[in-house]
PDB file of C-alpha atoms in Angstrom:
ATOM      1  CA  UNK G1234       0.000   0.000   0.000  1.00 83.00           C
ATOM      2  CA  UNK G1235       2.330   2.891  -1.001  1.00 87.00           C
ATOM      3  CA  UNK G1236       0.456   5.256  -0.110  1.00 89.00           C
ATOM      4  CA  UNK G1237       0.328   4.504   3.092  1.00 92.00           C
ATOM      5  CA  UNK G1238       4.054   3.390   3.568  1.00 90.00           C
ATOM      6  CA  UNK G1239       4.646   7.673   1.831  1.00 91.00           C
ATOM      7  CA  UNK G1240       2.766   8.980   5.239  1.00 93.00           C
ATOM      8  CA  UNK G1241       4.658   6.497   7.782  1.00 94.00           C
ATOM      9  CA  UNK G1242       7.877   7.120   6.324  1.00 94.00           C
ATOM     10  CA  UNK G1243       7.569  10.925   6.381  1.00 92.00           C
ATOM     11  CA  UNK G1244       6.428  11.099   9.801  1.00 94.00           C
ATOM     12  CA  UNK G1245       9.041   9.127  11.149  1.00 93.00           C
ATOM     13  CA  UNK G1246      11.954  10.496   8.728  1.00 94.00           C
ATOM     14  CA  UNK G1247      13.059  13.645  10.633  1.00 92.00           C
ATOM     15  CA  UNK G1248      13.278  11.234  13.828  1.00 94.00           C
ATOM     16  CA  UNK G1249      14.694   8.771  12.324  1.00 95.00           C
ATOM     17  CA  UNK G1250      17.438  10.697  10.579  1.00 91.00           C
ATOM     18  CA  UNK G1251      18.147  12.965  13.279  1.00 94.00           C
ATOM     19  CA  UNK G1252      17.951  10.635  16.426  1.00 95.00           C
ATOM     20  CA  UNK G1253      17.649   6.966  15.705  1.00 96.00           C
ATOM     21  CA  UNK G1254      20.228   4.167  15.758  1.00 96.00           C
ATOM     22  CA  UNK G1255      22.155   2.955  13.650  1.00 97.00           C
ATOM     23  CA  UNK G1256      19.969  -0.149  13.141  1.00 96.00           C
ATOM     24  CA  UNK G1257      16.935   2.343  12.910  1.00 96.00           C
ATOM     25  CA  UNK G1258      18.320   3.626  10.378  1.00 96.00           C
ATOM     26  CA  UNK G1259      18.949   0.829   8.700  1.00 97.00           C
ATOM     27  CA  UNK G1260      14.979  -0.247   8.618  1.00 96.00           C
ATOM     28  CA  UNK G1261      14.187   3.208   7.309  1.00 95.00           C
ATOM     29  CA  UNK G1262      16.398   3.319   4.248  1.00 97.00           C
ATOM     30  CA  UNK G1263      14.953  -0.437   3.677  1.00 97.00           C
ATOM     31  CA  UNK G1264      11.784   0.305   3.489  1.00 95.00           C
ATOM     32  CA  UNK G1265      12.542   3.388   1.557  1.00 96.00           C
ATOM     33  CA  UNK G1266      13.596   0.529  -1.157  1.00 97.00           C
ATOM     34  CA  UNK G1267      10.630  -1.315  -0.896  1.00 95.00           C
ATOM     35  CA  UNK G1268       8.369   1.431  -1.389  1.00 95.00           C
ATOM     36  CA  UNK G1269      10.350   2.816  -3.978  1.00 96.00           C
ATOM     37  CA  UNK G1270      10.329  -0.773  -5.991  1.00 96.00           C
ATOM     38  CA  UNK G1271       6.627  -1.013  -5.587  1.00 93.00           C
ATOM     39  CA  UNK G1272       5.665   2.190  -6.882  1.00 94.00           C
ATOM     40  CA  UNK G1273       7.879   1.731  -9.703  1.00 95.00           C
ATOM     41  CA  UNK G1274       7.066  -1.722 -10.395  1.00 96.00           C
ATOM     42  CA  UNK G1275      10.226  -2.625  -9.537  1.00 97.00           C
ATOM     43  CA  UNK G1276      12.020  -0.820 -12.447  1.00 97.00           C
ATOM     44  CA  UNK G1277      15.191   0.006 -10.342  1.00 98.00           C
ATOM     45  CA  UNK G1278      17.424   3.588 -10.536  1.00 97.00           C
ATOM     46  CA  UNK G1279      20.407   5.039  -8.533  1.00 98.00           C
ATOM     47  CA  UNK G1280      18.221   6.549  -6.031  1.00 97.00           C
ATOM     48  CA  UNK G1281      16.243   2.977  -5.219  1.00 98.00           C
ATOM     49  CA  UNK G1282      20.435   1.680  -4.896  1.00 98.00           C
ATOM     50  CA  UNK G1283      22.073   4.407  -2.822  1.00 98.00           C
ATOM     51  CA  UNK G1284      18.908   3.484  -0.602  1.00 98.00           C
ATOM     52  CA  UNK G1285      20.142   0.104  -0.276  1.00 98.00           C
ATOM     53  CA  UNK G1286      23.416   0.846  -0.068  1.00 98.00           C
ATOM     54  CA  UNK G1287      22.970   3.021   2.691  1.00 98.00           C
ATOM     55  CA  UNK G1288      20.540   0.479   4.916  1.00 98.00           C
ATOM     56  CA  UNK G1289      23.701  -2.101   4.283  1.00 98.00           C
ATOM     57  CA  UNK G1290      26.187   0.337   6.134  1.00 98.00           C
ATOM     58  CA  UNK G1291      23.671   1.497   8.548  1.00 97.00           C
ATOM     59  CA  UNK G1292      23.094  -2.612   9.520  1.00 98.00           C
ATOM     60  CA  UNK G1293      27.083  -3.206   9.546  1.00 98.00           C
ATOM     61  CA  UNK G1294      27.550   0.340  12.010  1.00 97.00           C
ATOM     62  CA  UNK G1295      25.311  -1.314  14.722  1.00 97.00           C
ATOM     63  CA  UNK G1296      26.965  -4.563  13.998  1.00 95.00           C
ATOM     64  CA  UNK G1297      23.981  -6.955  13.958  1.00 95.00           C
ATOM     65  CA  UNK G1298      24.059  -9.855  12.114  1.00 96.00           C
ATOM     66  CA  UNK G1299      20.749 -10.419  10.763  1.00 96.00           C
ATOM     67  CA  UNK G1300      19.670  -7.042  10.094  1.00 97.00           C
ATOM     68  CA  UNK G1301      23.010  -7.253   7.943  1.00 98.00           C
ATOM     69  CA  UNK G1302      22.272 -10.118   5.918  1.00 98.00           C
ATOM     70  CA  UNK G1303      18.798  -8.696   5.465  1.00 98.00           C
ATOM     71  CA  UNK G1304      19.993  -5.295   4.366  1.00 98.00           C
ATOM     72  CA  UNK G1305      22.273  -7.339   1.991  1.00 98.00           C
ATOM     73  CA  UNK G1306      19.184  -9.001   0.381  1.00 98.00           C
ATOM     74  CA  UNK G1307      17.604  -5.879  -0.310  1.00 98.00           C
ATOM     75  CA  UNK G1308      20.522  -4.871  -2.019  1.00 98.00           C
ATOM     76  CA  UNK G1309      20.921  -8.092  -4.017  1.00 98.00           C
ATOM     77  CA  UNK G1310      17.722  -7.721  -4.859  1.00 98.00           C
ATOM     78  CA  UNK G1311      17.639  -4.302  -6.188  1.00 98.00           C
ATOM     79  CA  UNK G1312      21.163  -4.906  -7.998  1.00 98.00           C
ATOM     80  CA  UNK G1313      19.343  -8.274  -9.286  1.00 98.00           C
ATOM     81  CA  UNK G1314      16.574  -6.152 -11.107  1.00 98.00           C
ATOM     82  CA  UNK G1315      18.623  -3.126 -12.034  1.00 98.00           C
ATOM     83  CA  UNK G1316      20.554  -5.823 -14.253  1.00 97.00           C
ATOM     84  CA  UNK G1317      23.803  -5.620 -11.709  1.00 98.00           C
ATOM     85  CA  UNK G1318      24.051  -9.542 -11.761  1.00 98.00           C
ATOM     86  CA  UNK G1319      27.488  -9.898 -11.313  1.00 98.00           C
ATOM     87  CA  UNK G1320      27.264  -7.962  -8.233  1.00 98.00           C
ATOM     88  CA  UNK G1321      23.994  -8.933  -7.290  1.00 98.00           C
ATOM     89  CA  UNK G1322      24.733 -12.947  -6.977  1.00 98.00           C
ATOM     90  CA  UNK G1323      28.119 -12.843  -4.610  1.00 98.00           C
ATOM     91  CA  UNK G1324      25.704 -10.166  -2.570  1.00 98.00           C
ATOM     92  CA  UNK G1325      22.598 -12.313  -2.216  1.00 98.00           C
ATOM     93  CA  UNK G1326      25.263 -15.559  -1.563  1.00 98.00           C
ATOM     94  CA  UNK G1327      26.826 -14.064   1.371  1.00 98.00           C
ATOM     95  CA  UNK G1328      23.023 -13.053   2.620  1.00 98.00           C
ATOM     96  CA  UNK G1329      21.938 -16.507   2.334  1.00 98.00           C
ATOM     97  CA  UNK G1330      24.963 -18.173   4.166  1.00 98.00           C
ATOM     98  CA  UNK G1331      24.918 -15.798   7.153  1.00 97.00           C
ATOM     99  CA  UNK G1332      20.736 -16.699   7.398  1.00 97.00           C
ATOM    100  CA  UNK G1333      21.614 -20.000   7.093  1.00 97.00           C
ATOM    101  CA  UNK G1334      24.073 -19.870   9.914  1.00 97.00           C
ATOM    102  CA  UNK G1335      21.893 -17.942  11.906  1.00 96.00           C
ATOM    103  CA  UNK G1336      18.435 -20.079  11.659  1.00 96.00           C
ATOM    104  CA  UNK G1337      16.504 -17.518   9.566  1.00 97.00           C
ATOM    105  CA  UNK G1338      14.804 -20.105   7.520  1.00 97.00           C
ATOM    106  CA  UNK G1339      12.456 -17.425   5.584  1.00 97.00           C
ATOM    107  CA  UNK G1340      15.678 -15.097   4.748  1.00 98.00           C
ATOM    108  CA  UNK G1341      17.614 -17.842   3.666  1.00 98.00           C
ATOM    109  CA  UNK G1342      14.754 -18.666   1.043  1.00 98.00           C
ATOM    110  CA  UNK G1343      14.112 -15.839  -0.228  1.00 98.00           C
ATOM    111  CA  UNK G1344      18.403 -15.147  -1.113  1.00 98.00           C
ATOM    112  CA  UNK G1345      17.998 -18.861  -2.547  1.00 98.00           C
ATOM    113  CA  UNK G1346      15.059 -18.118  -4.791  1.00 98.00           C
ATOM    114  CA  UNK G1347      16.570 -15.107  -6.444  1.00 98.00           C
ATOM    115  CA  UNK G1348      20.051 -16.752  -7.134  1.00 98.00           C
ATOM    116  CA  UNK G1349      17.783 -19.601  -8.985  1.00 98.00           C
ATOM    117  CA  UNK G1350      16.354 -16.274 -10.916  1.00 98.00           C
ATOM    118  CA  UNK G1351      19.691 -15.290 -11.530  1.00 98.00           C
ATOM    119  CA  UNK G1352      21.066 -18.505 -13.198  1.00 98.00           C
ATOM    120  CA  UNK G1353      17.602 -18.772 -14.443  1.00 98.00           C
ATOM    121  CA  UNK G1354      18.708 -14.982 -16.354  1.00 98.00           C
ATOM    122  CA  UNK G1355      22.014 -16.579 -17.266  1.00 98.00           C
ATOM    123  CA  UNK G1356      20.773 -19.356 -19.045  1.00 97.00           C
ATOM    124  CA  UNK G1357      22.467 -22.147 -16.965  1.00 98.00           C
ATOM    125  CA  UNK G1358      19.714 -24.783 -17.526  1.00 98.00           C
ATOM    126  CA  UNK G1359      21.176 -26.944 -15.043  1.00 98.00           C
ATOM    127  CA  UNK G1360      22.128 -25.011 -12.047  1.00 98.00           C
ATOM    128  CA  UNK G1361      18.853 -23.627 -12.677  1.00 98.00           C
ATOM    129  CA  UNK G1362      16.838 -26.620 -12.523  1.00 98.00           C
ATOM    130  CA  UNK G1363      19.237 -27.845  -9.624  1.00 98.00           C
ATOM    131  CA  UNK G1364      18.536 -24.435  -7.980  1.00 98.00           C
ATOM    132  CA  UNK G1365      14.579 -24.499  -8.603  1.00 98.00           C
ATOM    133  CA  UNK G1366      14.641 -27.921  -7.368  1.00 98.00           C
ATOM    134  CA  UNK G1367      15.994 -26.911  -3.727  1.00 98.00           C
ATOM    135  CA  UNK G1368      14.042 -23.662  -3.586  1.00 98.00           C
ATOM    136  CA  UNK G1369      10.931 -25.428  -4.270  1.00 98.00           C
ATOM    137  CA  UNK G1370      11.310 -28.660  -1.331  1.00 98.00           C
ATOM    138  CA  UNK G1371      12.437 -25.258   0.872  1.00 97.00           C
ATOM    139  CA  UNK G1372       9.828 -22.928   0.127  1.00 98.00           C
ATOM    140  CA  UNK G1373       7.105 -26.070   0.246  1.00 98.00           C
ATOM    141  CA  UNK G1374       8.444 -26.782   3.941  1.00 97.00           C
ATOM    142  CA  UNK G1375       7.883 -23.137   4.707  1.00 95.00           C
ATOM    143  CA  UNK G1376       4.350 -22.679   2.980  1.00 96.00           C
ATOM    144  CA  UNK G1377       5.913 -19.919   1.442  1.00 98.00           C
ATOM    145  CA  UNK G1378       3.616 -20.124  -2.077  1.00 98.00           C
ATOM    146  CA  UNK G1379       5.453 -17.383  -4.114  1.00 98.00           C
ATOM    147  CA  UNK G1380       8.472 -19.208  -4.064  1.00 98.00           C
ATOM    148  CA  UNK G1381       6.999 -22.364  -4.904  1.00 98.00           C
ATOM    149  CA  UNK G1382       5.483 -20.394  -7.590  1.00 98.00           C
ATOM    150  CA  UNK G1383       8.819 -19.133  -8.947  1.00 98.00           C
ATOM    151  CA  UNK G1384      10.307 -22.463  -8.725  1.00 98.00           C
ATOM    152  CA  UNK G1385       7.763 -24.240 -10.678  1.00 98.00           C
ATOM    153  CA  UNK G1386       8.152 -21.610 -12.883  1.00 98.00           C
ATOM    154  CA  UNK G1387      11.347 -21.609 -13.619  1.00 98.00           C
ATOM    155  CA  UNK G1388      11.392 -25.373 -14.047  1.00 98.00           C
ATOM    156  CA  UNK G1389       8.793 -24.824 -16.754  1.00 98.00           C
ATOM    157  CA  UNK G1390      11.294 -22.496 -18.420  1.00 98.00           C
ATOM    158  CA  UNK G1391      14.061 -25.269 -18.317  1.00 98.00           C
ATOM    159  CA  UNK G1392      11.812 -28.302 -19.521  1.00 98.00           C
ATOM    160  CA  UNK G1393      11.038 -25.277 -22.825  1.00 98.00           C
ATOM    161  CA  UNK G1394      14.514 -24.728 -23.212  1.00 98.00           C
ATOM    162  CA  UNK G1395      14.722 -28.592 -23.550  1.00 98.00           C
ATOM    163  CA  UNK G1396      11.796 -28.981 -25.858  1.00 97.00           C
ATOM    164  CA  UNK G1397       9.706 -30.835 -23.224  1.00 97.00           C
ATOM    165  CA  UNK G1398       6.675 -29.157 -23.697  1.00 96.00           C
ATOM    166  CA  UNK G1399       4.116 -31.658 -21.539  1.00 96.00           C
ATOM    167  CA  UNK G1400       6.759 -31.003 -18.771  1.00 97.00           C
ATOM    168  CA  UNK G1401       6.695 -27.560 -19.459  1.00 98.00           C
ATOM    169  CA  UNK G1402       2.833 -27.381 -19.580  1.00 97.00           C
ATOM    170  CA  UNK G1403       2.746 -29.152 -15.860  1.00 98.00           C
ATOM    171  CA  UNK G1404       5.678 -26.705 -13.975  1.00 98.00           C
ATOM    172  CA  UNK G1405       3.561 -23.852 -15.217  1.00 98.00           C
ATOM    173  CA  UNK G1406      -0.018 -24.884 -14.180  1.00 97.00           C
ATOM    174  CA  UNK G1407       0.948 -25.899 -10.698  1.00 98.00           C
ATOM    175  CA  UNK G1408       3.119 -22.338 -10.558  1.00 98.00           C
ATOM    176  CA  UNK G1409      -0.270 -20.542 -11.337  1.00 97.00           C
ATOM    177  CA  UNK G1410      -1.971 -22.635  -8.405  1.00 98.00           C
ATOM    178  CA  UNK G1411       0.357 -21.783  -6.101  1.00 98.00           C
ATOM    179  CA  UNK G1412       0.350 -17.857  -6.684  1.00 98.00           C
ATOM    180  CA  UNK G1413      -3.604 -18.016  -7.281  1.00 97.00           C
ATOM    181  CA  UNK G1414      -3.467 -18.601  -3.340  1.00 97.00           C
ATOM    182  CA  UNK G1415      -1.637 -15.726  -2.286  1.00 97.00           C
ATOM    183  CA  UNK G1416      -3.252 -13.222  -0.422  1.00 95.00           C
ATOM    184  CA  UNK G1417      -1.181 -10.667  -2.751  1.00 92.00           C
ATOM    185  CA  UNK G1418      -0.298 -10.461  -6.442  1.00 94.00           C
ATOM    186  CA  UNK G1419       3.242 -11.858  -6.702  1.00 97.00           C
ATOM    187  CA  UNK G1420       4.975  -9.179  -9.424  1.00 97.00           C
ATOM    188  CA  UNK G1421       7.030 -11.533 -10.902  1.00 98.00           C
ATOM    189  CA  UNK G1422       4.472 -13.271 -12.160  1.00 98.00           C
ATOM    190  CA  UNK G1423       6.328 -12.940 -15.721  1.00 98.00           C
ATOM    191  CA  UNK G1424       8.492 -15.779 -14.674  1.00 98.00           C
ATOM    192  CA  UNK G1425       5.808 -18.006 -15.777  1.00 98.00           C
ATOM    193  CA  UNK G1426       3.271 -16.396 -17.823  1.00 97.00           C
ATOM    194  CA  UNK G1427       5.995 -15.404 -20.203  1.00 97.00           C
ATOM    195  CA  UNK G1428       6.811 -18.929 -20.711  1.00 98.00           C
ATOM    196  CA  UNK G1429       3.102 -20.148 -20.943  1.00 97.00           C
ATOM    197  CA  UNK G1430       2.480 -18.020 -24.010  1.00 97.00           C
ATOM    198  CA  UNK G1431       6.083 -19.343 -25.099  1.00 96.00           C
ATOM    199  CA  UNK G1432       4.920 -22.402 -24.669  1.00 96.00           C
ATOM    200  CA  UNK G1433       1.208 -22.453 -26.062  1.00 95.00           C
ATOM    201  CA  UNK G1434       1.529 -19.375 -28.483  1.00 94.00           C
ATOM    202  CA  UNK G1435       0.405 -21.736 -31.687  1.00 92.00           C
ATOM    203  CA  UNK G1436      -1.893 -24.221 -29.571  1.00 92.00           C
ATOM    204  CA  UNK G1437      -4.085 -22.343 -27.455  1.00 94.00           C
ATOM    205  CA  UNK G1438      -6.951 -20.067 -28.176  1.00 94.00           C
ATOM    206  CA  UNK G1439      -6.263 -16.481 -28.425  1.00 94.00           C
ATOM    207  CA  UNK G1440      -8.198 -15.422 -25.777  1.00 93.00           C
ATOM    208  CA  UNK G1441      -6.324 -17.633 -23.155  1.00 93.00           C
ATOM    209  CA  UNK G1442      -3.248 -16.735 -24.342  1.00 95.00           C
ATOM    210  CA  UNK G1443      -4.903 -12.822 -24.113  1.00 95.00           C
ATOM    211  CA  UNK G1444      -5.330 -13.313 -20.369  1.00 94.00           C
ATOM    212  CA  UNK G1445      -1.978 -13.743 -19.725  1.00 95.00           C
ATOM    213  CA  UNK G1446      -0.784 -10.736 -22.100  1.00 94.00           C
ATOM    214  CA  UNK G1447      -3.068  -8.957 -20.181  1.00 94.00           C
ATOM    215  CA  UNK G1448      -1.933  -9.991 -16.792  1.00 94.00           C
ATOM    216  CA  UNK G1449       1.424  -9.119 -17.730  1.00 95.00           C
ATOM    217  CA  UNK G1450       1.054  -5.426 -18.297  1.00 92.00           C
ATOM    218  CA  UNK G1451      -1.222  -4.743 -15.061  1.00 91.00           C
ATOM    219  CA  UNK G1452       0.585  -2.099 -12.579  1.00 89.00           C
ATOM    220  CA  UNK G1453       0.176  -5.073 -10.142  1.00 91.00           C
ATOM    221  CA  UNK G1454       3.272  -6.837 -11.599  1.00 96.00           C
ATOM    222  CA  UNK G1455       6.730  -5.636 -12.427  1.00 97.00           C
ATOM    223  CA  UNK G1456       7.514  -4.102 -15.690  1.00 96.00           C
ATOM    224  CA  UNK G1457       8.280  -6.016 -18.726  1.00 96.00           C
ATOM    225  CA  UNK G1458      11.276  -4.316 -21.472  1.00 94.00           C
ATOM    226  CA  UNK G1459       9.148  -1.530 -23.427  1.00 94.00           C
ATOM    227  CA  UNK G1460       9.900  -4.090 -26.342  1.00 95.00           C
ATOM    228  CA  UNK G1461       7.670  -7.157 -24.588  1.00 96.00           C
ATOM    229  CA  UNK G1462       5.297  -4.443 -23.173  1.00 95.00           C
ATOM    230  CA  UNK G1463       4.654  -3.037 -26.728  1.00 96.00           C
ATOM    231  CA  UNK G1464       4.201  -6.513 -28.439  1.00 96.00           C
ATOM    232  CA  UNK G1465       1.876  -7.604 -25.963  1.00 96.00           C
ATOM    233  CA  UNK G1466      -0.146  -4.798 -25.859  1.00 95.00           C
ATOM    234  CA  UNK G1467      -0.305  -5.042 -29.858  1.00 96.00           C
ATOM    235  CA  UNK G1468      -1.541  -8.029 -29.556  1.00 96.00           C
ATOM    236  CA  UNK G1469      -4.664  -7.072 -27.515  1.00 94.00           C
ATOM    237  CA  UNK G1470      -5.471  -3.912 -29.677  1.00 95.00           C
ATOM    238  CA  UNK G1471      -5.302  -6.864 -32.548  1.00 96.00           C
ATOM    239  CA  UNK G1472      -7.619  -9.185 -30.749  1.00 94.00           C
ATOM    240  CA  UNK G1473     -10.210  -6.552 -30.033  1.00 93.00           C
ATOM    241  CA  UNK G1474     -10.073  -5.063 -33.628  1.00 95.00           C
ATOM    242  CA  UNK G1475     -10.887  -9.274 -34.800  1.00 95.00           C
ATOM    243  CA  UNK G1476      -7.557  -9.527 -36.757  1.00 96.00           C
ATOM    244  CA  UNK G1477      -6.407 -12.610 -35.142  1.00 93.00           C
ATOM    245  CA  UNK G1478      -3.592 -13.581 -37.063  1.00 94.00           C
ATOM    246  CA  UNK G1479      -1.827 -10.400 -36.111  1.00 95.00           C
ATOM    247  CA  UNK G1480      -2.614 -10.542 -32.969  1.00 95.00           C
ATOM    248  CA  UNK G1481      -0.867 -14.182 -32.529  1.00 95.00           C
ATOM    249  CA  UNK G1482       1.982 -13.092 -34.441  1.00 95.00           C
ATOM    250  CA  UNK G1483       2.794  -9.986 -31.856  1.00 95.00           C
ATOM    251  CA  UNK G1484       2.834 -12.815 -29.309  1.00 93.00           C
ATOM    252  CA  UNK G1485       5.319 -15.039 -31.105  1.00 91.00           C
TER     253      UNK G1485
END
């Protein structure tokens, strides 16, 4: 709810900045990253990475563990979808081992699922299925559906890359049953829908393969390259005006 996270933050900025710990500090530039990421749908600038930069040294000034590796996440993260990759995996690696030594199950995850979308982005098909495979027993044990979701996904996108469409067809319906249970619209969402149009673009009827264009260019989820955005929005201004063949083709 951004607007809601805009009032708390500026009531509690001149406090914060002026009087609060180190650690306090490190929360507030946080969550100055998360709001910033949701109102932009995660598209990610300097401003959104200074942010996270600065939570990280605010968490290593008080010296506290956790709140480190958590301020390191949030900086993987952002460096993950600003397209920093080569920064953003040793970043999110060194966030999941201190979790893991720690106990914090849920942090530990959530570093683990975004290193599988990371090799996922680098096209190692089998680190990434190896990767999707662990971060889906993990996130099942945890009941933490949009990770399931992801992983499913993302072993949808490696049976596709290996031509094993039925498998492919399988990873993505169960990823679309575990996000349809979430109390929240996961943004990433692309992960799998991009595949299941992939994947069914000269089987299915147009207007399921519509709904998931359409789902994909909702503020909800994160932004898509203008490129994919464009095509997919050609597509429905195709479908509506009846010319189907074009509108398939801006899918393909």
């Amino acid at each position: 709810r951004v607007p809601d996270m805009n009032q708390v933050l500026s009531d509690v900025a001149p406090e914060v900045l002026r009087h609060g710990t180190a650690l306090e500090r490190s929360g507030y530039y946080s969550s100055l990253v998360q709001r910033d990421m949701r109102a932009r749908r995660f598209v990610i600038g300097d401003d959104i990475l200074d942010s996270a930069r600065q939570s990280l040294r605010a968490a290593l000034e008080a010296n506290a563990s956790i709140a480190v590796a958590q301020a390191r996440f949030i900086l993987g993260f952002a460096l993950l979808f600003a397209g920093q990759t080569a920064e953003a995996e040793p970043t999110l690696t060194t966030a999941m081992e201190t979790a893991r030594r720690f106990g914090d199950a849920i942090l530990e995850i959530r570093c683990l699922a975004y290193l599988l979308l990371i090799s996922r982005l680098g096209y190692r098909l089998a680190q990434t299925q190896s990767l999707a495979l662990e971060t889906l027993a993990r996130a099942r044990a945890g009941v933490m559906r949009d990770y399931t979701g992801l992983a499913c996904s993302c072993l949808a996108w490696v049976a596709w890359k290996e031509r094993r469409l039925l498998g492919a067809e399988r990873w993505l319906d169960e990823a679309q049953d575990e996000w349809s249970h979430l109390t929240f619209p996961y943004p990433f969402q692309w992960t799998g829908l991009l595949v299941s149009i992939a994947v069914r673009v000269d089987s299915s009827p147009l207007d399921v393969l519509l709904t998931s264009a359409r789902k994909l260019i909702t503020r909800e989820l994160a932004q898509l390259s203008v490129a994919v955005e464009v095509a997919l929005e050609r597509a429905d201004e195709a479908f509506d005006g009846g010319d189907a063949c074009e509108a398939r083709a801006a899918m393909h």
